[in-house]
Each structure stands twice: as C-alpha cells, then as structure tokens.
Short mmCIF file of C-alpha atoms in Angstrom, two decimals:
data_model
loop_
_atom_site.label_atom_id
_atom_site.label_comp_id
_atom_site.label_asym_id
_atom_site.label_seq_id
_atom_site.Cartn_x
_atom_site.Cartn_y
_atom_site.Cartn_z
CA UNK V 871 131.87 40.07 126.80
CA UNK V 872 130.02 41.80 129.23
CA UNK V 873 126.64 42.75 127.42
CA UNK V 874 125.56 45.55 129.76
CA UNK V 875 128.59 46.91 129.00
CA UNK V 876 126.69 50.24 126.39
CA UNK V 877 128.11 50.49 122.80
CA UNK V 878 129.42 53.89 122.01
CA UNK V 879 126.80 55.86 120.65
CA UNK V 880 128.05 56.63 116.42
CA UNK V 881 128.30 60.61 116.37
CA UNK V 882 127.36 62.00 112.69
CA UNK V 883 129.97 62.97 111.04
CA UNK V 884 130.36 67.02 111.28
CA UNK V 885 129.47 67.89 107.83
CA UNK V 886 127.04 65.79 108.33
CA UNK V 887 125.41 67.67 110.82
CA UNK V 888 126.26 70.88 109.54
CA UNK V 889 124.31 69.85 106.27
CA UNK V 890 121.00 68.90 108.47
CA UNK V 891 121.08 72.14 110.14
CA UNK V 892 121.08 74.00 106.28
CA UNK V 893 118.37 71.30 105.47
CA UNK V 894 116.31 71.54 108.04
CA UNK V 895 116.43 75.63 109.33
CA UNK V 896 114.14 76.02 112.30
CA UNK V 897 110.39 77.41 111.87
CA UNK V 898 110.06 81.54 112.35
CA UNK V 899 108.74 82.08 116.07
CA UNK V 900 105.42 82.97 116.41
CA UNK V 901 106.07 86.32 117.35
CA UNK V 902 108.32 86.74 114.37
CA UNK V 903 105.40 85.93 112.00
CA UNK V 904 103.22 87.94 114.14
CA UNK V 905 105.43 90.83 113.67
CA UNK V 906 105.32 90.83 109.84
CA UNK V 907 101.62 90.32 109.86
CA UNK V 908 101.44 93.46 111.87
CA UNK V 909 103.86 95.38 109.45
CA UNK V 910 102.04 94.58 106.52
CA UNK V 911 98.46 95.62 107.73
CA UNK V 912 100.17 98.88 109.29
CA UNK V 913 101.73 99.00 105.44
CA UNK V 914 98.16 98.81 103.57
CA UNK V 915 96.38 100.76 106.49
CA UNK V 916 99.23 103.80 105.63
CA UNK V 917 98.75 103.29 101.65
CA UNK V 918 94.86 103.51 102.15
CA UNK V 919 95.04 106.47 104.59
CA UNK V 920 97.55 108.27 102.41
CA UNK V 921 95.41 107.91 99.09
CA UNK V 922 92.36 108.50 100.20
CA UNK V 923 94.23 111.96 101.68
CA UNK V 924 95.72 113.04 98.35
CA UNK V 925 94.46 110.59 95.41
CA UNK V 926 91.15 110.08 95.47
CA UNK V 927 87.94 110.61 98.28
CA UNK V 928 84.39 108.71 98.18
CA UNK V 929 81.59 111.29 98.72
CA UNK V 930 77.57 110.65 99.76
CA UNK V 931 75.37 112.96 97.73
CA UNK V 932 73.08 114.35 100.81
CA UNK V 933 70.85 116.56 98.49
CA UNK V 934 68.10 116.98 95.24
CA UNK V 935 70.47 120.06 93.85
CA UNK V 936 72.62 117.90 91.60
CA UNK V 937 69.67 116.03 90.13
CA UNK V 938 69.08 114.84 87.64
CA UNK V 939 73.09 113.54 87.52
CA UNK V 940 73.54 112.60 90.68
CA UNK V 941 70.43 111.44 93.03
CA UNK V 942 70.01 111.44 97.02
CA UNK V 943 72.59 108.91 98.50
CA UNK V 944 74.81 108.06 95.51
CA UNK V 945 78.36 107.51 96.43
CA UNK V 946 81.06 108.85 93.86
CA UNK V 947 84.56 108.73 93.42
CA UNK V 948 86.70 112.12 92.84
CA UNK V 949 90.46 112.49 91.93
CA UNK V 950 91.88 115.21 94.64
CA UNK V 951 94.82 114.64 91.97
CA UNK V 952 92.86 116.25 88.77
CA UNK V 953 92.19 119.92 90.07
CA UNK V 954 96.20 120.36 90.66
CA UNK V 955 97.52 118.52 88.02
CA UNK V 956 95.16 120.20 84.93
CA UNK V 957 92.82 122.54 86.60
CA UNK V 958 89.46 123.15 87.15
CA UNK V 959 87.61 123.27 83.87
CA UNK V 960 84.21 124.35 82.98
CA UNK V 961 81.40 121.46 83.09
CA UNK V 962 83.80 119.77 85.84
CA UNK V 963 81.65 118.36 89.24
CA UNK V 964 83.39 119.42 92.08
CA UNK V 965 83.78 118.81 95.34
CA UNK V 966 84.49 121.63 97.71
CA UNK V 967 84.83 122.94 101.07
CA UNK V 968 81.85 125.98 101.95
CA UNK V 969 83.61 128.97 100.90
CA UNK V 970 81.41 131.45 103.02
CA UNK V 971 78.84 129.61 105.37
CA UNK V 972 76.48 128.44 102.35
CA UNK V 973 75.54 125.84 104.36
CA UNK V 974 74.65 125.98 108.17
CA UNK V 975 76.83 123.16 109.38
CA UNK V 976 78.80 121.97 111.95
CA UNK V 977 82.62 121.80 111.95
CA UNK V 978 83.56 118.76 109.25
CA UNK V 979 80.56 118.72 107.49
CA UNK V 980 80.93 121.63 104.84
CA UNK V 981 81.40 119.84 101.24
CA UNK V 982 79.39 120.85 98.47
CA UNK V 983 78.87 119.00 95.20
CA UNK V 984 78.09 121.57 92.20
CA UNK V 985 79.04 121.76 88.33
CA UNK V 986 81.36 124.35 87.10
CA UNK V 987 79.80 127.07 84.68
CA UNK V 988 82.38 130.05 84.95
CA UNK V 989 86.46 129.82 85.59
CA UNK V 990 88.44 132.83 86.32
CA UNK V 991 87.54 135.60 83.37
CA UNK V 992 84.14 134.30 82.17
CA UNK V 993 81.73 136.56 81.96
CA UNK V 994 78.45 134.60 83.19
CA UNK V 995 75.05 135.95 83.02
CA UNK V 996 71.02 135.04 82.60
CA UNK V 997 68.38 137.44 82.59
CA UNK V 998 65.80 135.16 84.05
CA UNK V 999 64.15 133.06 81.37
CA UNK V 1000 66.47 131.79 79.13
CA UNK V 1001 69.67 130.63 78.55
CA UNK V 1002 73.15 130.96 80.86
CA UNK V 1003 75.19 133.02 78.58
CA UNK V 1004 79.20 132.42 78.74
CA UNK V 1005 81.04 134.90 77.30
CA UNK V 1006 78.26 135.87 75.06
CA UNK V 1007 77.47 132.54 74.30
CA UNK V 1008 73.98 131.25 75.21
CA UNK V 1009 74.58 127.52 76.84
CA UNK V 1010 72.29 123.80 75.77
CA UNK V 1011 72.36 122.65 78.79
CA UNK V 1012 69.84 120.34 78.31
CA UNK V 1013 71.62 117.03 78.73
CA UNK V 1014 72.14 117.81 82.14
CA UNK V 1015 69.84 120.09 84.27
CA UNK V 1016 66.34 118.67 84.70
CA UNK V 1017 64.26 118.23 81.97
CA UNK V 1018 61.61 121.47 80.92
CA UNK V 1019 63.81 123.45 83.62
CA UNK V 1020 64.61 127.10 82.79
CA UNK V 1021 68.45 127.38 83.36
CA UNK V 1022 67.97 129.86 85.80
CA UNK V 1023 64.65 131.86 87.56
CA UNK V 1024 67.23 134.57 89.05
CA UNK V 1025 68.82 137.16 86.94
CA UNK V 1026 72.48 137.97 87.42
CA UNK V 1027 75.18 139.05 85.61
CA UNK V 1028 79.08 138.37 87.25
CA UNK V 1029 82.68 138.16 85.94
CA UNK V 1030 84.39 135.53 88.08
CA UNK V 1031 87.16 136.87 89.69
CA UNK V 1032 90.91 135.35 89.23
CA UNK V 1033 91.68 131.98 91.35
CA UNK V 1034 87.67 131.26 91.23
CA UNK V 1035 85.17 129.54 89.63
CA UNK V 1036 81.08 129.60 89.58
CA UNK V 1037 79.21 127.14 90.04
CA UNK V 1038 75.83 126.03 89.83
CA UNK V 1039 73.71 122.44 90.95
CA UNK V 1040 72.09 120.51 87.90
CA UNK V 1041 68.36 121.20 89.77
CA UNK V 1042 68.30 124.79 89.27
CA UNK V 1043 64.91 125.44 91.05
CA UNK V 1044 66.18 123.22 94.28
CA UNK V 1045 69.82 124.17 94.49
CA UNK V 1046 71.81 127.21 96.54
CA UNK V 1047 74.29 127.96 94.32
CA UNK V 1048 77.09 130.74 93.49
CA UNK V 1049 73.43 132.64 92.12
CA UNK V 1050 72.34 132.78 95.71
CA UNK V 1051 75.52 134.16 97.60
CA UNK V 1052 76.62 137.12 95.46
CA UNK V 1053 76.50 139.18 98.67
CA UNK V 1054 78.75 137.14 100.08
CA UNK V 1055 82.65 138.14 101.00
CA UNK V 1056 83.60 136.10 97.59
CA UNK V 1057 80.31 137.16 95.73
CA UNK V 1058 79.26 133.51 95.34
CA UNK V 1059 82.38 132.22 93.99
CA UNK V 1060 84.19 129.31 95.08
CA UNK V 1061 88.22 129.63 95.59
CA UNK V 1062 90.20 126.86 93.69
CA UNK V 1063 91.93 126.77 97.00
CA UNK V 1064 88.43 125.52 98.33
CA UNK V 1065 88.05 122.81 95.90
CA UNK V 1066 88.55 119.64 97.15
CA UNK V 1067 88.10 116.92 93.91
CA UNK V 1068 86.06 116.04 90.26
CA UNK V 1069 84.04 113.80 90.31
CA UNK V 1070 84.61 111.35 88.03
CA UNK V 1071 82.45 108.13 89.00
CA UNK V 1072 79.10 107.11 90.56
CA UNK V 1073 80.05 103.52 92.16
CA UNK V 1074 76.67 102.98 94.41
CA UNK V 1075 74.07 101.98 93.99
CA UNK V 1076 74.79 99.22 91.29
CA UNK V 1077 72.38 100.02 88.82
CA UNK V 1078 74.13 103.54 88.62
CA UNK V 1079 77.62 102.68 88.02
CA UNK V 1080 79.45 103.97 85.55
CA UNK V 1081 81.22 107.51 84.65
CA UNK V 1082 79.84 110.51 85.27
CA UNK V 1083 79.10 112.41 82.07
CA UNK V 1084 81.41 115.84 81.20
CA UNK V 1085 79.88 118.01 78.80
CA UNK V 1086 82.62 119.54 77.16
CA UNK V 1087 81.13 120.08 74.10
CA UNK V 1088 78.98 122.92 75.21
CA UNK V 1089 81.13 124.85 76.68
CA UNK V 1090 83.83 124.14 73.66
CA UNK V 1091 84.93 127.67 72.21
CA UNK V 1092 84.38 129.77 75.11
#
C-alpha cells in the first residue's frame, strides 16, 4: 500500500453540522453591539430630556426672599405635572416665568420662586402692621416667614383677578413680590399660564433634604 497515498478526510455527517452551527451561533459584530449601546444611551438621554421637559425641573435658589424656607443656593425639585393636574393652591411654592419684567434679566433667566397667598377670587389685603387678611381672615403665618417679621410693611388691598394668583417670598422685608408690581400690566399677579412647577423637595445641600413644608392648615376655610 502506498502510504503517501492521503486517507479521505471523514466529512461530519450533515445534521451533524447543522447541529454545531445552532450550538455554536457566531458572536454579534462589533458594530452590531456598538449600535445597541448607542440606541440605548440615545433611549435614556430622550427619557431624561423629555421628563425633565414635562415631569419634573431642578431649580437653584439665587436669592434671601424665600428665607427662612429655602436659603441661597439650595437646589429643589418641582412637579411641572402638579399645577395642571390639581391646580395651583394657596401656600403652594412656585416656580414661574417673570410675568412683567420683575426682574431685570437677560433672555432665559426669568424664574421666580415665591409662595402662593391669593388664587383667583381672594380678596388679599394688609394695612401695614399686622396680619395678611384672606378673605377676611387674618393669616399665622408664623411657621414660615422669618421669625419677629411683620407680614407685610406695605399696605395694599387687591382681589386677584381670574386665571391668577398672588404671591409673596417668605422674607417679607427682602423680597419683590406681587406687593411691589401692582402698577404693573397684571397688577402684580402672576398668570397660571406663567407658572412653571411646586416645589415639592429641597435635595442639596445634604443636611437640608427632605420635603418642603405646605401649610395648608392656615389657609384651611378660606
């Protein structure tokens, strides 16, 4: 027998081979994987982008006039969800957009952070030394403006207007509120349409963390 002479070479048998190839599928390319990589980041780029648009926004506190609830650079987190799903109520912090040049800004930089004292109907008055009066009814407003602070210096008597609310800051004496812009083309009120979000949460710094307190109670009855 001639012993150069090559042996055959034993071919599998072909479901044989056809059961390696299920066994044994072939790695995804590189650009395949790359591909999905890419999709999901777009995916959770889109979901951030889309509810930070219409769920919820993170705000910087840039002044004294909401002291002392919220201080000089706390961050807070407010629904954009809560003022079209059950309204703006009284004792809500709100974020809006400047109504009528309160503030003298640049384009993209007009939010203002103040509480809500009067919705659409309220009567809302102080004669200077004492109280804010609702509908007759003198306001404690105690557990949030600062302490000793009279309510409100100015004297003023308004009825807000339908589709608006009044507002005022927390620091009375340090904050240019609805009081200060009744000459204004909405008399110091603030259209719902300009309200951006409640504020619901302080989340920075650490020590402050936690919910940010509603009052209902004293403005319960009105």
């Amino acid at each position: 027998m001639d012993r150069d002479h090559a042996k055959p070479e034993r071919l599998p048998a072909e479901g044989q081979e056809q059961s390696n190839q299920r066994t044994n599928p072939g790695k995804p390319s590189l650009r395949r994987r790359l591909l999905t990589d890419a999709a999901w980041l777009l995916a959770c780029v889109l979901a951030v982008v889309l509810l930070r648009m219409f769920v919820f926004g993170a705000y910087v506190i840039p002044s004294e006039s909401m002291e002392p609830t919220l201080n000089v650079g706390d961050r807070v987190v407010a629904s954009k969800l809560q003022p079209r799903l059950r309204g703006v109520q009284r004792g809500d912090i709100v974020i809006f957009h400047d109504p009528d040049r309160w503030l003298n800004t640049g384009p993209g930089d007009d939010y203002l952070i103040k509480r809500v004292i009067g919705v659409a109907g309220d009567h809302v008055s102080a004669d200077g030394s004492g109280s804010v009066v609702v509908n007759g009814k003198p306001l404690n407003e105690s557990s949030y403006i600062m302490p000793g602070a009279v309510p409100s210096q100015i004297p003023f008597s308004v009825k807000v207007r339908p589709g608006c609310i009044f507002v005022m800051g927390d620091n009375r004496s340090n904050s240019a509120d609805s009081r200060f812009h009744m000459s204004d083309a909405n008399g110091g009120q603030v259209p719902l349409g300009r309200v951006e979000a409640i504020a619901n949460w302080t989340y920075w710094p650490l020590d402050r963390l936690g919910a940010i307190h509603r009052p209902g109670e004293i403005f319960a009855g009105l």
